[in-house]
Coordinates of C-alpha atoms in Angstrom, one line a residue:
M130 CA -10.5 14.9 -57.1
K131 CA -7.1 15.6 -55.4
K132 CA -8.7 16.9 -52.3
M133 CA -10.9 13.8 -52.1
I134 CA -7.7 11.6 -52.2
L135 CA -6.1 13.8 -49.5
L136 CA -9.2 13.5 -47.3
I137 CA -9.1 9.7 -47.6
L138 CA -5.4 9.7 -46.6
L139 CA -6.2 11.9 -43.6
L140 CA -9.1 9.7 -42.5
T141 CA -7.1 6.5 -43.0
I142 CA -3.8 7.5 -41.2
N143 CA -5.3 9.5 -38.4
T144 CA -5.9 6.5 -36.2
F145 CA -6.0 8.5 -33.0
A146 CA -8.8 10.9 -34.0
Q147 CA -12.4 10.0 -33.2
F148 CA -14.9 9.0 -35.9
D149 CA -12.2 9.1 -38.6
S150 CA -11.8 5.4 -39.5
L151 CA -13.0 5.0 -43.1
L152 CA -14.9 1.8 -44.0
F153 CA -16.0 2.7 -47.5
Y154 CA -15.2 5.2 -50.2
K155 CA -16.7 5.4 -53.7
E156 CA -16.4 8.1 -56.4
M157 CA -19.6 8.6 -58.3
R158 CA -21.8 11.3 -60.0
I159 CA -24.3 12.8 -57.6
K160 CA -27.5 14.8 -58.3
S161 CA -26.8 18.2 -57.0
S162 CA -28.8 21.0 -58.5
S163 CA -28.7 23.0 -55.3
Q164 CA -26.2 23.5 -52.5
D165 CA -28.0 21.0 -50.2
I166 CA -28.5 17.4 -51.4
P167 CA -31.4 15.5 -49.9
A168 CA -30.2 12.0 -48.9
N169 CA -33.3 10.4 -50.4
V170 CA -32.0 11.1 -53.9
V171 CA -28.6 9.6 -53.3
I172 CA -28.3 7.3 -50.3
F173 CA -30.7 4.4 -49.4
P174 CA -30.0 2.3 -46.3
L175 CA -31.3 -1.2 -46.9
G176 CA -30.9 -2.8 -43.5
D177 CA -29.4 -6.3 -43.5
E178 CA -30.9 -7.4 -46.8
N179 CA -28.9 -10.7 -47.1
K180 CA -29.1 -11.6 -43.4
D181 CA -25.3 -11.8 -42.9
G182 CA -25.2 -9.5 -39.8
C183 CA -24.0 -6.5 -41.7
D184 CA -26.3 -3.7 -43.0
D185 CA -26.3 -2.9 -46.7
V186 CA -26.8 0.3 -48.8
M187 CA -27.8 1.4 -52.2
L188 CA -26.2 4.5 -53.8
F189 CA -27.7 6.3 -56.8
D190 CA -25.3 7.4 -59.6
C191 CA -27.0 10.1 -61.7
D192 CA -24.7 9.7 -64.6
K193 CA -25.4 6.0 -65.0
K194 CA -29.1 6.5 -63.9
S195 CA -28.8 3.5 -61.7
G196 CA -28.9 2.5 -58.0
F197 CA -25.9 0.3 -57.1
I198 CA -26.3 -2.1 -54.2
Y199 CA -23.3 -2.7 -51.8
Y200 CA -23.4 -5.4 -49.2
G201 CA -21.9 -4.6 -45.8
G202 CA -19.0 -6.5 -44.5
S203 CA -15.6 -6.3 -42.7
P204 CA -14.0 -5.2 -44.9
M205 CA -16.8 -3.7 -47.0
S206 CA -16.5 -4.2 -50.8
T207 CA -16.6 -1.3 -53.1
T208 CA -17.8 -3.5 -55.9
P209 CA -21.6 -3.5 -56.2
I210 CA -23.5 -6.8 -55.9
D211 CA -26.3 -5.6 -58.1
S212 CA -27.7 -2.5 -59.8
I213 CA -31.2 -1.2 -60.7
Q214 CA -31.8 1.1 -63.7
F215 CA -33.9 4.2 -62.7
Y216 CA -34.1 5.9 -66.1
D217 CA -35.2 9.5 -65.6
S218 CA -37.0 9.1 -62.3
I219 CA -34.5 10.7 -59.9
T220 CA -32.8 13.1 -62.4
V221 CA -35.8 15.3 -62.8
G222 CA -36.4 15.9 -59.1
G223 CA -38.0 12.8 -57.7
S224 CA -36.9 10.5 -55.0
I225 CA -37.4 6.8 -53.9
A226 CA -38.3 5.1 -50.7
V227 CA -37.1 1.9 -49.0
I228 CA -39.8 0.0 -47.1
D229 CA -40.9 -3.5 -46.4
L230 CA -44.0 -3.3 -48.5
N231 CA -45.0 -7.0 -48.4
N232 CA -44.0 -7.7 -44.8
D233 CA -41.5 -10.5 -45.5
G234 CA -38.8 -8.9 -43.4
C235 CA -36.8 -7.6 -46.3
K236 CA -36.7 -4.0 -47.6
D237 CA -38.2 -3.2 -50.9
I238 CA -37.5 -0.3 -53.2
I239 CA -40.3 2.0 -54.4
I240 CA -39.5 4.1 -57.5
P241 CA -42.0 6.6 -59.0
T242 CA -41.3 7.0 -62.7
V243 CA -41.8 9.9 -65.1
R244 CA -42.4 10.0 -68.8
K245 CA -41.3 12.5 -71.3
K246 CA -44.1 14.3 -73.2
L247 CA -43.9 14.8 -76.9
S248 CA -44.6 18.5 -76.3
G249 CA -41.7 18.7 -73.8
G250 CA -41.5 18.3 -70.1
F251 CA -42.4 15.3 -68.0
I252 CA -45.6 13.6 -66.6
L253 CA -45.9 11.1 -63.8
G254 CA -45.6 7.5 -64.8
P255 CA -46.2 4.2 -63.0
I256 CA -44.7 3.4 -59.6
K257 CA -42.4 0.4 -59.7
V258 CA -41.6 -1.9 -56.8
Y259 CA -38.4 -4.0 -56.6
Y260 CA -38.8 -6.6 -54.0
G261 CA -36.0 -7.4 -51.5
G262 CA -34.7 -10.7 -50.4
E263 CA -31.3 -12.4 -50.4
R264 CA -30.8 -10.5 -53.6
I265 CA -32.9 -7.5 -54.5
Q266 CA -34.9 -7.9 -57.7
T267 CA -33.3 -6.0 -60.6
S268 CA -36.6 -5.9 -62.5
P269 CA -39.9 -4.7 -61.0
G270 CA -42.0 -7.3 -59.1
L271 CA -45.0 -4.9 -59.0
T272 CA -46.0 -1.9 -61.1
F273 CA -49.0 0.2 -60.2
N274 CA -50.5 3.5 -61.2
P275 CA -50.2 6.6 -59.0
P276 CA -53.3 7.9 -57.2
K277 CA -55.9 9.2 -59.6
G278 CA -55.5 12.8 -60.3
A279 CA -52.0 13.0 -58.8
T280 CA -49.4 15.0 -60.6
G281 CA -46.5 14.1 -58.3
A282 CA -45.5 11.2 -56.1
V283 CA -42.6 11.5 -53.7
P284 CA -42.6 8.3 -51.6
N285 CA -41.9 8.1 -47.8
A286 CA -41.7 5.2 -45.5
L287 CA -43.5 5.8 -42.2
K288 CA -42.8 3.3 -39.5
D289 CA -46.1 1.7 -38.1
F290 CA -48.5 4.6 -37.6
N291 CA -51.4 2.4 -36.3
G292 CA -49.5 -0.2 -34.3
D293 CA -50.1 -3.2 -36.5
G294 CA -46.4 -4.0 -36.8
K295 CA -46.3 -2.9 -40.5
E296 CA -44.7 0.1 -42.1
E297 CA -46.9 2.6 -44.0
L298 CA -46.2 3.8 -47.5
V299 CA -47.0 7.5 -48.0
L300 CA -46.9 9.5 -51.3
W301 CA -46.6 13.3 -51.4
D302 CA -48.0 15.4 -54.2
A303 CA -47.5 19.2 -54.0
N304 CA -50.8 19.7 -55.7
L305 CA -54.4 18.8 -55.0
P306 CA -56.0 15.9 -57.0
Y307 CA -56.9 16.8 -60.5
S308 CA -55.5 20.3 -59.9
K309 CA -52.4 22.4 -60.3
K310 CA -53.3 24.3 -57.1
Q311 CA -50.3 23.8 -54.8
F312 CA -52.0 23.0 -51.5
G313 CA -50.5 19.6 -51.1
T314 CA -51.8 16.0 -50.7
L315 CA -50.5 13.0 -48.7
Y316 CA -51.7 9.6 -49.8
F317 CA -51.5 6.7 -47.2
Y318 CA -51.4 3.1 -48.4
N319 CA -52.2 0.0 -46.3
T320 CA -49.2 -2.3 -46.4
K321 CA -50.1 -6.0 -46.1
A322 CA -48.8 -9.2 -47.6
E323 CA -51.2 -8.5 -50.4
F324 CA -50.4 -4.8 -51.1
D325 CA -53.4 -2.7 -52.0
T326 CA -52.4 -0.3 -54.8
I327 CA -55.3 2.1 -53.9
P328 CA -54.5 4.6 -51.1
E329 CA -56.8 4.3 -48.1
Y330 CA -56.3 7.6 -46.4
T331 CA -55.4 11.2 -47.4
I332 CA -54.4 14.5 -45.9
T333 CA -54.9 17.5 -48.1
G334 CA -54.4 21.2 -48.0
D335 CA -57.5 23.4 -48.2
S336 CA -58.0 25.6 -51.2
V337 CA -61.0 27.3 -49.5
S338 CA -59.3 28.4 -46.2
Q339 CA -55.9 28.4 -48.2
Y340 CA -54.0 26.1 -45.8
R341 CA -51.1 24.9 -47.8
L342 CA -49.0 21.9 -46.9
W343 CA -45.4 22.7 -47.6
S344 CA -43.4 19.6 -48.2
G345 CA -45.1 16.4 -47.0
I346 CA -43.9 14.5 -43.9
N347 CA -40.9 16.3 -42.5
S348 CA -39.9 13.8 -39.8
S349 CA -41.4 11.0 -37.7
G350 CA -40.9 9.1 -34.5
D351 CA -42.7 8.1 -31.3
I352 CA -42.8 11.3 -29.2
N353 CA -45.4 10.0 -26.7
G354 CA -43.8 6.6 -26.1
D355 CA -46.9 4.5 -27.0
G356 CA -45.1 2.3 -29.5
R357 CA -46.8 3.9 -32.5
T358 CA -45.1 6.3 -34.9
D359 CA -46.1 10.0 -35.0
F360 CA -45.2 12.4 -37.7
T361 CA -45.2 16.1 -38.4
V362 CA -45.9 18.4 -41.4
D363 CA -45.6 22.1 -41.8
G364 CA -47.4 24.7 -44.0
Y365 CA -48.6 28.2 -44.3
I366 CA -51.9 30.1 -44.7
M367 CA -52.6 32.6 -47.5
N368 CA -55.3 35.2 -48.3
G369 CA -54.9 35.5 -52.0
N370 CA -51.3 36.6 -52.5
E371 CA -51.0 37.8 -48.9
F372 CA -49.1 35.6 -46.4
L373 CA -51.0 35.3 -43.2
D374 CA -49.3 32.7 -41.0
S375 CA -47.3 29.4 -40.9
F376 CA -48.0 26.3 -38.9
R377 CA -46.6 23.0 -37.6
R378 CA -48.8 20.0 -37.1
F379 CA -48.1 16.8 -35.2
Y380 CA -50.2 13.7 -35.9
L381 CA -50.0 11.0 -33.2
G382 CA -50.1 7.4 -34.2
N383 CA -53.4 5.6 -33.3
E384 CA -55.1 2.2 -33.9
E385 CA -58.0 3.8 -35.9
F386 CA -55.7 5.6 -38.4
E387 CA -57.3 8.9 -37.5
L388 CA -55.6 11.7 -39.5
E389 CA -56.6 14.8 -37.6
P390 CA -53.7 16.8 -36.1
D391 CA -53.3 16.3 -32.4
I392 CA -50.9 19.3 -31.9
T393 CA -50.8 22.5 -34.0
Y394 CA -48.5 25.4 -33.5
Y395 CA -49.2 28.7 -35.3
Q396 CA -46.3 31.0 -35.8
S397 CA -48.3 34.0 -34.7
E398 CA -49.0 32.5 -31.3
H399 CA -45.4 31.4 -30.4
K400 CA -42.0 32.9 -29.9
F401 CA -40.2 29.9 -31.3
N402 CA -39.9 29.2 -35.0
V403 CA -42.5 26.5 -35.8
I404 CA -41.0 25.6 -39.2
P405 CA -37.5 24.2 -38.4
M406 CA -38.6 21.5 -36.0
A407 CA -37.7 17.8 -36.5
I408 CA -38.4 14.6 -34.5
I409 CA -35.2 12.7 -33.6
N410 CA -34.7 9.3 -32.0
D411 CA -34.9 9.2 -28.2
I412 CA -31.5 10.6 -27.0
N413 CA -32.0 10.4 -23.2
G414 CA -33.3 6.8 -22.9
D415 CA -36.8 7.7 -21.6
K416 CA -38.4 5.7 -24.5
K417 CA -39.9 8.9 -26.1
D418 CA -38.4 10.4 -29.2
D419 CA -37.4 14.0 -28.9
I420 CA -37.6 17.3 -30.9
L421 CA -34.7 19.3 -32.4
M422 CA -35.5 23.0 -33.0
E423 CA -34.0 26.5 -33.0
D424 CA -33.2 28.2 -29.8
Y425 CA -35.4 31.2 -29.0
G426 CA -33.7 33.1 -26.3
F427 CA -33.0 30.5 -23.6
Y428 CA -29.2 30.2 -24.3
P429 CA -26.3 32.4 -25.4
Y430 CA -26.4 33.6 -29.0
Y431 CA -23.9 30.9 -30.1
Y432 CA -26.4 28.2 -29.1
H433 CA -28.5 28.0 -32.3
E434 CA -30.3 24.8 -31.5
V435 CA -32.1 23.2 -28.6
I436 CA -33.7 19.8 -27.8
L437 CA -37.2 19.3 -26.4
Y438 CA -37.7 16.0 -24.6
G439 CA -40.6 14.0 -26.0
G440 CA -44.0 13.8 -24.2
V441 CA -47.6 14.8 -24.8
P442 CA -48.4 17.6 -24.1
L443 CA -45.1 18.7 -25.6
D444 CA -43.0 20.8 -23.3
T445 CA -41.7 23.6 -25.5
I446 CA -39.2 24.8 -22.8
P447 CA -35.8 23.5 -24.0
A448 CA -34.3 20.6 -22.1
I449 CA -30.9 20.8 -23.7
G450 CA -29.0 23.6 -25.4
L451 CA -26.5 22.8 -28.2
N452 CA -23.6 25.1 -28.7
T453 CA -23.3 25.2 -32.5
Q454 CA -20.5 27.8 -32.3
N455 CA -22.7 30.4 -33.8
V456 CA -23.6 28.5 -37.0
G457 CA -27.1 27.4 -37.7
I458 CA -27.7 23.6 -38.1
S459 CA -30.6 22.3 -40.1
P460 CA -33.3 20.2 -38.5
E461 CA -34.4 19.3 -42.1
R462 CA -30.8 17.9 -42.6
T463 CA -30.6 16.1 -39.4
Y464 CA -30.4 12.3 -39.2
S465 CA -30.8 10.0 -36.3
L466 CA -28.0 7.5 -36.4
G467 CA -28.8 4.9 -33.8
D468 CA -25.9 4.2 -31.4
V469 CA -22.6 5.2 -33.1
N470 CA -20.5 5.1 -29.9
G471 CA -21.7 1.9 -28.2
D472 CA -23.2 3.4 -25.1
G473 CA -26.8 2.3 -25.6
F474 CA -28.2 5.8 -26.5
N475 CA -29.2 7.2 -29.8
D476 CA -27.0 9.8 -31.5
F477 CA -27.6 12.2 -34.3
F478 CA -25.8 14.5 -36.7
S479 CA -26.8 17.6 -38.6
Q480 CA -25.6 19.7 -41.5
A481 CA -24.5 23.2 -40.6
L482 CA -24.0 26.3 -42.9
N483 CA -20.6 27.8 -42.3
F484 CA -19.7 30.6 -44.8
G485 CA -21.0 28.7 -47.8
Y486 CA -19.6 25.4 -46.7
R487 CA -21.5 22.5 -45.2
D488 CA -20.1 21.3 -41.9
I489 CA -21.4 18.2 -40.2
K490 CA -21.9 18.2 -36.4
L491 CA -22.4 15.0 -34.4
W492 CA -23.8 14.8 -30.9
V493 CA -23.9 11.6 -28.9
G494 CA -27.0 11.0 -26.7
G495 CA -27.3 10.3 -23.1
R496 CA -29.1 11.4 -19.9
E497 CA -26.8 14.3 -19.4
M498 CA -25.8 15.2 -23.0
P499 CA -23.9 17.0 -24.4
Y500 CA -20.8 15.4 -23.1
T501 CA -18.3 18.1 -24.1
S502 CA -16.8 21.2 -22.6
G503 CA -19.0 24.1 -23.6
N504 CA -21.8 21.8 -24.9
E505 CA -20.2 21.7 -28.4
A506 CA -20.7 18.9 -30.8
N507 CA -18.7 15.7 -30.0
K508 CA -17.4 15.7 -33.6
T509 CA -17.3 18.3 -36.4
W510 CA -16.4 17.4 -40.0
Y511 CA -15.6 20.7 -41.8
G512 CA -17.0 21.3 -45.3
T513 CA -14.6 22.0 -48.2
S514 CA -14.7 23.8 -51.5
D515 CA -14.9 20.3 -53.1
G516 CA -18.4 20.0 -51.6
F517 CA -17.6 17.6 -48.7
G518 CA -20.6 17.6 -46.4
R519 CA -23.3 18.5 -48.9
T520 CA -25.2 15.3 -48.1
L521 CA -25.4 13.0 -45.1
S522 CA -27.4 10.0 -43.9
N523 CA -27.7 7.1 -41.4
V524 CA -26.6 3.7 -42.7
G525 CA -26.9 1.3 -39.9
D526 CA -24.0 -1.1 -38.9
V527 CA -22.3 -2.0 -42.2
D528 CA -19.3 -3.8 -40.7
G529 CA -21.3 -5.9 -38.2
D530 CA -19.4 -4.8 -35.1
G531 CA -22.5 -3.9 -33.1
V532 CA -22.0 -0.2 -33.4
N533 CA -23.7 1.9 -36.1
D534 CA -21.8 3.8 -38.7
L535 CA -22.5 6.9 -40.7
I536 CA -22.4 8.4 -44.3
I537 CA -21.1 11.7 -45.5
G538 CA -21.3 12.7 -49.2
Q539 CA -19.3 15.0 -51.3
A540 CA -20.4 16.7 -54.6
L541 CA -19.0 19.7 -56.5
Y542 CA -21.4 22.5 -56.9
G543 CA -21.7 23.9 -60.5
D544 CA -19.2 21.3 -61.8
S545 CA -18.8 21.2 -65.6
P546 CA -20.2 20.0 -68.0
T547 CA -23.4 19.9 -66.0
T548 CA -24.7 21.6 -62.8
V549 CA -27.1 18.7 -62.1
C550 CA -25.1 15.5 -62.2
N551 CA -21.8 16.4 -60.6
R552 CA -18.6 14.7 -59.6
G553 CA -18.7 13.4 -56.0
A554 CA -18.0 10.7 -53.6
I555 CA -19.5 8.8 -50.7
Y556 CA -17.7 8.1 -47.4
I557 CA -18.9 5.6 -44.8
I558 CA -17.2 6.3 -41.5
K559 CA -16.9 3.7 -38.7
G560 CA -18.7 4.1 -35.4
D561 CA -16.3 4.8 -32.5
T562 CA -16.7 3.4 -29.0
S563 CA -13.8 5.5 -27.7
V564 CA -16.2 8.5 -27.6
V565 CA -17.4 8.7 -24.1
G566 CA -21.0 9.6 -23.4
D567 CA -23.1 8.5 -20.5
T568 CA -20.8 6.9 -17.9
L569 CA -23.5 4.3 -17.0
A570 CA -24.3 3.8 -20.6
V571 CA -23.3 0.3 -21.5
G572 CA -26.5 -1.8 -21.1
V573 CA -28.2 1.1 -19.3
K574 CA -31.6 0.5 -20.7
E575 CA -31.6 -3.1 -19.4
K576 CA -29.7 -2.6 -16.2
Y577 CA -31.1 0.7 -15.0
P578 CA -34.7 0.8 -16.4
S579 CA -35.9 3.2 -13.6
L580 CA -32.5 4.8 -12.7
N581 CA -31.9 2.0 -10.2
G582 CA -34.6 3.3 -7.9
Y583 CA -33.4 6.9 -7.7
R584 CA -35.9 9.5 -8.6
L585 CA -35.8 13.3 -9.0
Y586 CA -39.3 14.6 -9.4
E587 CA -40.6 17.5 -11.4
A588 CA -40.5 20.7 -9.5
Y589 CA -44.0 21.9 -8.5
P590 CA -45.2 24.3 -9.5
N591 CA -43.2 24.7 -12.7
P592 CA -43.1 27.4 -14.0
F593 CA -43.0 29.1 -10.6
N594 CA -42.8 32.5 -8.9
P595 CA -40.9 32.7 -6.6
T596 CA -41.0 29.4 -4.7
T597 CA -41.3 25.8 -5.9
T598 CA -41.0 22.4 -4.2
I599 CA -38.5 19.7 -5.3
K600 CA -38.9 16.1 -4.2
Y601 CA -36.4 13.2 -4.6
T602 CA -36.1 9.6 -3.6
I603 CA -33.0 7.7 -2.3
P604 CA -33.5 3.9 -2.7
T605 CA -32.5 1.4 -0.1
N606 CA -29.7 -0.1 -2.3
A607 CA -28.0 3.4 -2.2
V608 CA -26.9 2.8 1.4
I609 CA -24.6 -0.2 0.6
T610 CA -21.1 0.9 1.2
R611 CA -18.1 0.1 -1.0
S612 CA -16.9 -2.8 1.2
E613 CA -20.3 -4.5 1.1
A614 CA -20.5 -4.1 -2.7
T615 CA -17.0 -5.7 -3.0
W616 CA -18.1 -8.6 -0.8
Q617 CA -21.2 -9.2 -2.9
S618 CA -19.3 -9.2 -6.2
N619 CA -16.5 -11.5 -4.9
E620 CA -19.0 -14.0 -3.4
I621 CA -17.2 -14.4 -0.1
A622 CA -19.0 -16.9 2.2
S623 CA -20.0 -14.3 4.7
P624 CA -19.9 -10.5 4.8
P625 CA -17.4 -8.6 6.8
T626 CA -18.8 -7.1 10.0
S627 CA -19.9 -3.4 10.3
V628 CA -20.1 -2.8 6.6
R629 CA -23.6 -1.3 6.7
N630 CA -23.9 2.5 6.6
D631 CA -27.4 3.9 6.5
L632 CA -26.3 7.3 5.4
V633 CA -25.2 8.5 1.9
N634 CA -23.8 11.8 0.7
V635 CA -26.5 13.9 -1.0
T636 CA -26.3 17.2 -2.7
L637 CA -29.1 19.1 -4.5
K638 CA -28.0 22.3 -6.3
V639 CA -29.5 24.8 -8.6
Y640 CA -27.7 26.2 -11.7
D641 CA -28.6 29.0 -14.1
I642 CA -28.6 28.5 -17.9
L643 CA -24.9 29.3 -18.1
G644 CA -24.1 26.6 -15.6
R645 CA -23.3 28.8 -12.7
E646 CA -24.3 27.5 -9.3
V647 CA -27.0 29.8 -7.8
A648 CA -28.2 27.8 -4.7
T649 CA -27.3 24.7 -2.6
L650 CA -30.5 23.2 -1.3
V651 CA -29.1 20.0 0.2
N652 CA -25.5 19.1 1.2
E653 CA -25.6 16.4 3.9
Q654 CA -25.8 12.7 4.6
K655 CA -29.2 11.1 4.4
S656 CA -30.8 7.7 4.7
A657 CA -33.0 5.9 2.2
G658 CA -36.4 7.6 1.7
T659 CA -38.3 10.3 -0.1
Y660 CA -37.6 14.0 0.8
Q661 CA -38.7 17.4 -0.4
V662 CA -37.2 20.9 -0.2
T663 CA -38.5 24.3 -1.1
F664 CA -36.5 26.5 -3.4
N665 CA -37.0 30.3 -3.1
A666 CA -35.8 32.3 -6.1
G667 CA -37.0 35.7 -4.9
N668 CA -33.6 37.2 -5.5
L669 CA -33.1 35.7 -9.0
P670 CA -34.1 37.0 -12.4
S671 CA -36.7 35.2 -14.6
G672 CA -35.3 32.4 -16.7
V673 CA -34.6 28.7 -17.0
Y674 CA -32.8 27.0 -14.1
F675 CA -31.6 23.4 -13.6
Y676 CA -31.6 21.4 -10.4
R677 CA -29.1 18.7 -10.0
L678 CA -29.2 15.7 -7.6
Q679 CA -26.1 13.8 -6.7
V680 CA -26.2 10.7 -4.4
N681 CA -22.7 9.2 -4.2
D682 CA -21.8 8.5 -7.8
F683 CA -25.4 8.8 -9.1
V684 CA -26.2 12.1 -10.8
T685 CA -29.4 13.4 -12.5
S686 CA -30.9 16.8 -13.3
K687 CA -34.1 18.5 -14.5
K688 CA -35.1 22.0 -15.5
M689 CA -37.6 24.5 -14.2
M690 CA -38.6 28.0 -15.2
L691 CA -38.9 31.1 -13.1
I692 CA -41.4 33.7 -14.4
K693 CA -41.7 37.0 -12.5

């Protein structure tokens, strides 16, 4: 563990580096039968379980077969406050979920169990619930049987699909009920103060048409901004042993709990890869969660990932390109972090494969992200031969400073004496307000709910060939000069004379996907009002272009697509 100790020293003494202040470090045994370790078998954020203003976390040690609960604080103690014995549940490939099952405002822990058969192997056992509170119960408060006919039960907490203010418990089984046919089943439970142990709804694969669900709910969030949680699943279609197609489905939250897919993408019908897509928290402040996916030809080769802004119908033309420095990042290993730099926008980090190591790349959100030269990640933690970076997770705000923190895990791969329960460690890294994102970010969602009256409209038509019209609005408050703004803020009895200027500096420019300016549409002074201008791209090649409006210090941009 020498390299672990060295890394701790580096994180501790490097006070000038960003996102390098260590809040918590714990050596433990980590389940790691593959190179990538899902967070839901190791790290379990609990929220503020004891209501002290600091978020808490449970960590699973596979050697002790127990989950150890650590309360947040400043400083955060490395001594667990409680532990829960998990027996063999996680060590044989299962996972657990953290959800407020009884709606008392405290997170509960859901643990499917397994039983050893006399003939060898395991079978699914009862599901145990450990209720939260000021102290989480260390013995089950509820035990119930899995769905009838189920052979597996991987739990998932889905945030309020039907808008009733309650989370949904979902169990995933790779098989159909009473069958070993691997077409997949999702079981949905109704979470009330009196929890119903019988699932109310299901989504299943189809053994007749041979539609197979691949891995349960991949990710969730509110992509249409209606206040209900949407989710996505993927799968593939077979004809006997012949592979026909793969697909991605999106289910939009609704009051009736309808479970028919609202959006389906088949790989055969699209250029983009429909499998590696994940919903991430709203990164640009428009109150719609967004989509992370692989680039498919819009950006240079070293941009492996792009972001689609949320909305229904979903615009599959990328809004943002991410320069991953020619390494692929994994949407399946991407975690929304909340706000880790204190600017009011959600941030996220992803695991990246880099010559066998697992790097971690973090991007801070904002209306014009990424906020780095070259659109690279704001922070990269590089993987090591000791397995640093093999797992990662959000954790909330463990030190109660108002800025979220993050977790990175380390586990040796193929460590002796076992290749399943290996030596490792968990690092909780402090959020960092020195990382600059959106310059209008602090309080932006409250102070600038509609961009302070400015508006840059969608180009119409879009896509276009070869002309399109761009409209923009300059509000009346934009024409206040600096001297008048100073008078207002200093509350002088009367304003100075001749401070009013009805004209402001306006530029509207068009850039190509590499950031090169290709046209200046407006560069003059204008008064408040709504204007429109025609852009003629007759001399430009097909592709994605961005149009950028600047009025004094206000800047915003949108994208459009030229198809010839």
